[in-house]
PDB file of C-alpha atoms and ligand atoms in Angstrom:
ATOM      1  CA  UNK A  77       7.964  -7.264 -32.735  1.00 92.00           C
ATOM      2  CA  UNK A  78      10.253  -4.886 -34.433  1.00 97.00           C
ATOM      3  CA  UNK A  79      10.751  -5.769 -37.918  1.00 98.00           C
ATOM      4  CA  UNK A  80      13.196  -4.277 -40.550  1.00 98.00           C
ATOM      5  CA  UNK A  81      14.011  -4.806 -44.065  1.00 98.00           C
ATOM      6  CA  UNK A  82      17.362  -4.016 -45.728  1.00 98.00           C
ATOM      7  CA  UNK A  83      17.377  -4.175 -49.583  1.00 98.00           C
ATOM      8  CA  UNK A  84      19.835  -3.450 -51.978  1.00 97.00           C
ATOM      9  CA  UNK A  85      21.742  -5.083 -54.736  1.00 97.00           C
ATOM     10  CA  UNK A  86      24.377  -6.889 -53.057  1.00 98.00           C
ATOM     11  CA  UNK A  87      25.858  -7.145 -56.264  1.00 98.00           C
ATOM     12  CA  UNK A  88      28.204  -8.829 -54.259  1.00 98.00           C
ATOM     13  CA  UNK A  89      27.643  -8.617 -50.466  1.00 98.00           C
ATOM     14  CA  UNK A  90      30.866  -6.428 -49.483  1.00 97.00           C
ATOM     15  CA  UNK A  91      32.266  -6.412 -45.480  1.00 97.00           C
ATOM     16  CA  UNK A  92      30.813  -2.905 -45.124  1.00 96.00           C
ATOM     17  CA  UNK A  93      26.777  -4.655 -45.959  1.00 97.00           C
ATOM     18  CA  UNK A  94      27.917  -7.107 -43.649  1.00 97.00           C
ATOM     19  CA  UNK A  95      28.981  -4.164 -40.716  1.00 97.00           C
ATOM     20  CA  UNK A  96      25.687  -2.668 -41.434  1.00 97.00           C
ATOM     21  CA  UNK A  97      23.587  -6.431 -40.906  1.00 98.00           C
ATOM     22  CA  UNK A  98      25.038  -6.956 -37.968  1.00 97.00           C
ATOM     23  CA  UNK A  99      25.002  -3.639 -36.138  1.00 97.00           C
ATOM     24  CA  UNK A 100      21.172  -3.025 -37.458  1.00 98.00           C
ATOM     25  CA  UNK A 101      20.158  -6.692 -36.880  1.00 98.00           C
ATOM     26  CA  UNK A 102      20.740  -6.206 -32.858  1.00 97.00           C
ATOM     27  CA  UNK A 103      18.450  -3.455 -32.795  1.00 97.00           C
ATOM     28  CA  UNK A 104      15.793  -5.179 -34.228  1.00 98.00           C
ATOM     29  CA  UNK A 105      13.532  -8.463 -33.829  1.00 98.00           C
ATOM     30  CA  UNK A 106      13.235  -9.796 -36.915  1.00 98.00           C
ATOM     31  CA  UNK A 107      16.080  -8.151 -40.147  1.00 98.00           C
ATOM     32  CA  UNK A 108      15.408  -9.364 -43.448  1.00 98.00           C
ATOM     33  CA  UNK A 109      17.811  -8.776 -46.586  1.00 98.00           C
ATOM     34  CA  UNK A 110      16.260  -7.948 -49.673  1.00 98.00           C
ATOM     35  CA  UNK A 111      18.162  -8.521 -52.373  1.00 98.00           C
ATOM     36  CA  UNK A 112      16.841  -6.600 -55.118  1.00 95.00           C
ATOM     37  CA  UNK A 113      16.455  -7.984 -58.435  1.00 93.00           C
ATOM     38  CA  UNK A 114      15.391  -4.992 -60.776  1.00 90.00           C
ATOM     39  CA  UNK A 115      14.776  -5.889 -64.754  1.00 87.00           C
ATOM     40  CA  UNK A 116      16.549  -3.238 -65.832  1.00 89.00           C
ATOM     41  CA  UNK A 117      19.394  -3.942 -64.332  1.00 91.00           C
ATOM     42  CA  UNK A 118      22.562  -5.762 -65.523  1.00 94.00           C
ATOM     43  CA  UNK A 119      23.820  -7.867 -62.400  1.00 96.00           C
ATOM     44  CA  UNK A 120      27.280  -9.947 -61.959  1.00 97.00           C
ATOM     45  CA  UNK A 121      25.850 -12.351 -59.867  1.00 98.00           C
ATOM     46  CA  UNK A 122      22.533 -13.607 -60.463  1.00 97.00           C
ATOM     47  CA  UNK A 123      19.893 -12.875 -57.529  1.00 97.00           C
ATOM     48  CA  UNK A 124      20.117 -16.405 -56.928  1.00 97.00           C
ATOM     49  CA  UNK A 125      23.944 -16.167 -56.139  1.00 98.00           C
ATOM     50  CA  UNK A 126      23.807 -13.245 -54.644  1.00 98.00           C
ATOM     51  CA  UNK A 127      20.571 -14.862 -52.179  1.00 98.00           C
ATOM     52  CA  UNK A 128      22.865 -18.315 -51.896  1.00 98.00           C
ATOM     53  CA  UNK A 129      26.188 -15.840 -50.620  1.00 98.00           C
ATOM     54  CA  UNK A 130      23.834 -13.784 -47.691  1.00 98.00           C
ATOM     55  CA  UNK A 131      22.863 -17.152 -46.787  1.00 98.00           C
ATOM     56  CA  UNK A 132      26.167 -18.334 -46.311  1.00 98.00           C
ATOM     57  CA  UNK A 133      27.191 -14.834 -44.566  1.00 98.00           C
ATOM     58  CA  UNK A 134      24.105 -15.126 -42.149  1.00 98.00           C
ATOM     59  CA  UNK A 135      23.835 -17.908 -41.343  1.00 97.00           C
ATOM     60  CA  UNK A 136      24.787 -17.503 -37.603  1.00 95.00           C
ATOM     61  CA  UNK A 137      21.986 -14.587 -37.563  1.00 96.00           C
ATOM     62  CA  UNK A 138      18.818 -16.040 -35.983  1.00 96.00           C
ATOM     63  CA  UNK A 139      16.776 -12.851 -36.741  1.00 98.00           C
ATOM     64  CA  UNK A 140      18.127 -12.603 -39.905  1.00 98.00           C
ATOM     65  CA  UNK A 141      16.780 -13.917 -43.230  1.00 98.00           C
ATOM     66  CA  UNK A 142      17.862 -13.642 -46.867  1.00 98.00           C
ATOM     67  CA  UNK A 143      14.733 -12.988 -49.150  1.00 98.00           C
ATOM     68  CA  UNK A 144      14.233 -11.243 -52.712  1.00 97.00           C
ATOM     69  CA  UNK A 145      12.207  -8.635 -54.378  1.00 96.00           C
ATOM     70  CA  UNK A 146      11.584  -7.938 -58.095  1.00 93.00           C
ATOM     71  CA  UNK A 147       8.670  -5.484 -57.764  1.00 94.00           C
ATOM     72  CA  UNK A 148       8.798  -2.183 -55.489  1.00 96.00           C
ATOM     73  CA  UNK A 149      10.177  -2.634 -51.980  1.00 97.00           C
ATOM     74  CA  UNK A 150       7.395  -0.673 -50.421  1.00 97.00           C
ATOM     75  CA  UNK A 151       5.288  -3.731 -52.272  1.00 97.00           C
ATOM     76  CA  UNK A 152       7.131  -6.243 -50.179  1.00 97.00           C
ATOM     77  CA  UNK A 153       7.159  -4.744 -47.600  1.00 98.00           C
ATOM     78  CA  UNK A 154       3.143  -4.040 -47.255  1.00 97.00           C
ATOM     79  CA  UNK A 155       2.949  -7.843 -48.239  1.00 97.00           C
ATOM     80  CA  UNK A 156       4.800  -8.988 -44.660  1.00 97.00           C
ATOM     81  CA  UNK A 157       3.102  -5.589 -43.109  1.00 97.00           C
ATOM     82  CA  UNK A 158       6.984  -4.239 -42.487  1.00 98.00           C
ATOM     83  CA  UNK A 159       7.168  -0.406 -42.063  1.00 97.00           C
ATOM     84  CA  UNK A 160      11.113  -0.188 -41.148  1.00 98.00           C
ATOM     85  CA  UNK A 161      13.587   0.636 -44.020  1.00 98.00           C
ATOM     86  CA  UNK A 162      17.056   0.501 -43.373  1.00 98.00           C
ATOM     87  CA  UNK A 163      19.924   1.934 -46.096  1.00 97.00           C
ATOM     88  CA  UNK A 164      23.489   2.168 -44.909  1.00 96.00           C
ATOM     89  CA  UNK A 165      25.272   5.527 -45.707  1.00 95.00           C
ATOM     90  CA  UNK A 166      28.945   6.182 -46.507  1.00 93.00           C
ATOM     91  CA  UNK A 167      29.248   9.751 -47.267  1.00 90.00           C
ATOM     92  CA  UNK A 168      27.356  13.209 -47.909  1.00 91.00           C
ATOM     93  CA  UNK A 169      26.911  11.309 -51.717  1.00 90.00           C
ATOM     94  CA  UNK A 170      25.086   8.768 -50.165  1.00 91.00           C
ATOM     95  CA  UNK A 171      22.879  10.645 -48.413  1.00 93.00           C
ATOM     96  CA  UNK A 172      21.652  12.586 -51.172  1.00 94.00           C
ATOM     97  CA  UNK A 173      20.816   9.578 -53.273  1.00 95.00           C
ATOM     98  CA  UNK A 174      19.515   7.961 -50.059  1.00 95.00           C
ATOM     99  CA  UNK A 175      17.152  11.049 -49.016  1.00 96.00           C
ATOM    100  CA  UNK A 176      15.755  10.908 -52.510  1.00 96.00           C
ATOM    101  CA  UNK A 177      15.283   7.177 -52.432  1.00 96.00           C
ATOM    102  CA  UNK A 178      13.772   7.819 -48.831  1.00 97.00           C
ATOM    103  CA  UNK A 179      10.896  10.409 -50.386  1.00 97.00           C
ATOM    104  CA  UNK A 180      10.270   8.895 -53.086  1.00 97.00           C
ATOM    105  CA  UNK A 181       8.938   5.212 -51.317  1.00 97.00           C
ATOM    106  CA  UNK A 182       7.514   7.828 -48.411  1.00 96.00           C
ATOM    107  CA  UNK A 183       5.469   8.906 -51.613  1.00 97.00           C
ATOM    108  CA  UNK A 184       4.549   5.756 -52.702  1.00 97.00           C
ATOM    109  CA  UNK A 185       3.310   4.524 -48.904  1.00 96.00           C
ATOM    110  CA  UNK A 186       3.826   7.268 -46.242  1.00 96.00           C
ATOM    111  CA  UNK A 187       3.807   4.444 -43.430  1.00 95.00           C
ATOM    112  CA  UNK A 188       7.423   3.267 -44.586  1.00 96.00           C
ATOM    113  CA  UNK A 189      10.157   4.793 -41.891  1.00 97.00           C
ATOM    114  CA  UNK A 190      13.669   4.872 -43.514  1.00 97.00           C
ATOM    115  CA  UNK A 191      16.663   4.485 -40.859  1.00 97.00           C
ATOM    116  CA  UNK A 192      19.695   5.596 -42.185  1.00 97.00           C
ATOM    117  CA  UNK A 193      22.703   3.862 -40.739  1.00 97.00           C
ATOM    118  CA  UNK A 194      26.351   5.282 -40.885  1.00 95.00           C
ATOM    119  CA  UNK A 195      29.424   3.021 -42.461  1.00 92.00           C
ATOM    120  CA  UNK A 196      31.836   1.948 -39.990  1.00 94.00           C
ATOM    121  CA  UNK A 197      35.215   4.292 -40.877  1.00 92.00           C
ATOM    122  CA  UNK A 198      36.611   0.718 -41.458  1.00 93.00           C
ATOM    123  CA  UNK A 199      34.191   0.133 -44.207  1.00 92.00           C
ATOM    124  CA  UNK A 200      33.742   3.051 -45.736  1.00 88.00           C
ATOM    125  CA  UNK A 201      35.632   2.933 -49.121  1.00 89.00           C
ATOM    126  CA  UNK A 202      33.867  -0.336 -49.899  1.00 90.00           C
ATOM    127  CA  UNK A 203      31.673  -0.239 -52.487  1.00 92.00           C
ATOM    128  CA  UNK A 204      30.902  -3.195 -54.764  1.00 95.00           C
ATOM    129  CA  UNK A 205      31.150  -1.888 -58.348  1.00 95.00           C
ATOM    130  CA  UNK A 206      34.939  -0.997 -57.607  1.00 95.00           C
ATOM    131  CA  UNK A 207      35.451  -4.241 -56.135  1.00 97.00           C
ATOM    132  CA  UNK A 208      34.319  -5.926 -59.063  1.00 97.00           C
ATOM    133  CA  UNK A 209      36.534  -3.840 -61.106  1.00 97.00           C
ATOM    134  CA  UNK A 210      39.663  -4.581 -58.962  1.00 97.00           C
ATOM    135  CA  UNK A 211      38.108  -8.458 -58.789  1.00 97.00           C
ATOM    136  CA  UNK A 212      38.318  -8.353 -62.848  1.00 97.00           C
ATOM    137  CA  UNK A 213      42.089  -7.461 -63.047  1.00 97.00           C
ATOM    138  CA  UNK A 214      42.888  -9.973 -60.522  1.00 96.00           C
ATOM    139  CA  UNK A 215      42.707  -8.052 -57.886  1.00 96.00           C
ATOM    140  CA  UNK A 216      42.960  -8.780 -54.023  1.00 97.00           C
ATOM    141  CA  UNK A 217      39.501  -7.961 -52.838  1.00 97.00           C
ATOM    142  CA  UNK A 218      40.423 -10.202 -49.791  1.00 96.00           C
ATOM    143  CA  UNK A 219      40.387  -7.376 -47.084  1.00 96.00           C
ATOM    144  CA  UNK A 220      36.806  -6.298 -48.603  1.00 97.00           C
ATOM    145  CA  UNK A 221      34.678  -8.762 -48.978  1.00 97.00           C
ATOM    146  CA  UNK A 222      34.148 -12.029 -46.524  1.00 97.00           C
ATOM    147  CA  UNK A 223      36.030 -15.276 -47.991  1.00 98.00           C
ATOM    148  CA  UNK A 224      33.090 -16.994 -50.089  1.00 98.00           C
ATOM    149  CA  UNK A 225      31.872 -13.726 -51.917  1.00 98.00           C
ATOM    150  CA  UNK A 226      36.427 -13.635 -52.460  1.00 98.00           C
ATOM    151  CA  UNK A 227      36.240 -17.350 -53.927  1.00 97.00           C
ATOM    152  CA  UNK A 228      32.809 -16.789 -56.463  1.00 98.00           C
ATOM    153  CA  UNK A 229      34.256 -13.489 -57.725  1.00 98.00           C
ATOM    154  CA  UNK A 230      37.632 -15.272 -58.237  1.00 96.00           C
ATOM    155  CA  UNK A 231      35.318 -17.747 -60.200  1.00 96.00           C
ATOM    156  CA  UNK A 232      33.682 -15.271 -62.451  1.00 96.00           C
ATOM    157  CA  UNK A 233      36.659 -13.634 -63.231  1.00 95.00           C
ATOM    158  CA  UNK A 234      38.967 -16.942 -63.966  1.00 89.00           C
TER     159      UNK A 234
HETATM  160  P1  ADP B 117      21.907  -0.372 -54.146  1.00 92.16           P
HETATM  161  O1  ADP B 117      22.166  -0.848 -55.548  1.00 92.16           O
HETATM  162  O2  ADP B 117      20.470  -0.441 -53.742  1.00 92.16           O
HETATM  163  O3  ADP B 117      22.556   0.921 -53.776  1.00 92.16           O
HETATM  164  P2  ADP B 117      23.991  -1.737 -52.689  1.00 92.16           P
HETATM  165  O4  ADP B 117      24.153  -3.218 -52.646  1.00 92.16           O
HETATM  166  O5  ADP B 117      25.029  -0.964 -53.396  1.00 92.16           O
HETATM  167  O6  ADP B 117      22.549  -1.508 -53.246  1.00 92.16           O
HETATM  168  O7  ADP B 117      23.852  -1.186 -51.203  1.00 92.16           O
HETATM  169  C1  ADP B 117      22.835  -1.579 -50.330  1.00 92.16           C
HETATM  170  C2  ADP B 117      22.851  -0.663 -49.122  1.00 92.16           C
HETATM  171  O8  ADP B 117      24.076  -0.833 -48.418  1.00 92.16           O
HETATM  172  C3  ADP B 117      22.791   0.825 -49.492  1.00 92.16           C
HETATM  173  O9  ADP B 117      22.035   1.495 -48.515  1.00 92.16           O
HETATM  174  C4  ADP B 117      24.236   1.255 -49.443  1.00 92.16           C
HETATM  175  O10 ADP B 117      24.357   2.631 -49.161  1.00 92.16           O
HETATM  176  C5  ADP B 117      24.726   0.404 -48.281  1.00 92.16           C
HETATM  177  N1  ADP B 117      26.176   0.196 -48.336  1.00 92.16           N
HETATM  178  C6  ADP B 117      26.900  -0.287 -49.363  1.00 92.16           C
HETATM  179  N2  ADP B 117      28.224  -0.339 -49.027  1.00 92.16           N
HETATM  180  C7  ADP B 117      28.302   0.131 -47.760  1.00 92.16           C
HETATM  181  C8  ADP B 117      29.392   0.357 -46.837  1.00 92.16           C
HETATM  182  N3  ADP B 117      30.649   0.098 -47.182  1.00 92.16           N
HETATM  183  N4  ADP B 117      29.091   0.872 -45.617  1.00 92.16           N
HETATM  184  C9  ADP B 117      27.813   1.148 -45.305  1.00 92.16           C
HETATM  185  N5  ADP B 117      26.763   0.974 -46.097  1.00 92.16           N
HETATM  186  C10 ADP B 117      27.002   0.468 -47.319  1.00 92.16           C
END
């Protein structure tokens, strides 16, 4: 069984996480989304929103599940004995954040293997704190983000 986790914030779930699910989910067995809940962190949604709209996005996905981590992902993913880390990557920014990100959980447990995954060109602008921003002037985030993540940022932002 080849099993993969895929945390971030989600802070919301944008099309381009959704690109990323689906192409990484057919590569693996089992692809669960972490949705990271970090205490110092200030979030829009609350990780049970953000959980409840993966759901809704997945739900289609039989090898894919919605879970959520507050301690370090390398924790989780010893817990469910998970060694495959997968980050999606827009640009040469990304990947510098990402590498470090990558080195620093290979420090923490050098059995964690980080896949990097490349943004669709479609998908590449996306990026969820500009969304919100554009969702909080009224915006139309429609093209960006799939319709119910659309409707509960039209709700926060009423
Ligand atoms: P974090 O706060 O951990 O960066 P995000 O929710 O912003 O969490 O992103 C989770 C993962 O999805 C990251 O690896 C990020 O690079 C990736 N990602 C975000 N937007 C896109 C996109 N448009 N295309 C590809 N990957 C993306």
């Amino acid at each position: 069984m080849l099993r993969a986790v895929f945390p971030g914030s989600f802070d919301p779930p944008t099309f381009g996480h959704l690109n990323i699910i689906e192409r990484a989910s057919s590569i693996f067995d089992e692809f669960i989304v972490v949705v990271a809940d970090n205490r110092g962190k200030k979030y829009l949604f609350s990780r049970d929103e953000r959980v409840a709209l993966l759901e809704e996005l997945v739900k289609r996905r039989k090898n894919v599940s919605v879970a959520y981590c507050d301690s370090l992902i390398v924790e989780f993913m010893k817990k469910l004995q998970i060694r495959v880390l997968v980050r999606g990557v827009r640009g040469a920014n990304d990947f510098a954040y990402e590498f470090d990100l990558s080195m620093m959980n290979r420090a923490l447990d050098s059995g964690i293997e980080t896949i990097f995954m490349t943004t669709d060109p479609a998908y590449f602008v996306l990026r969820s704190s500009a969304i919100k921003e554009l969702a909080s002037f009224h915006g139309d985030v429609s093209a960006m983000v799939p319709a119910p993540v659309a409707a509960a940022l039209g709700e926060k932002y009423r």
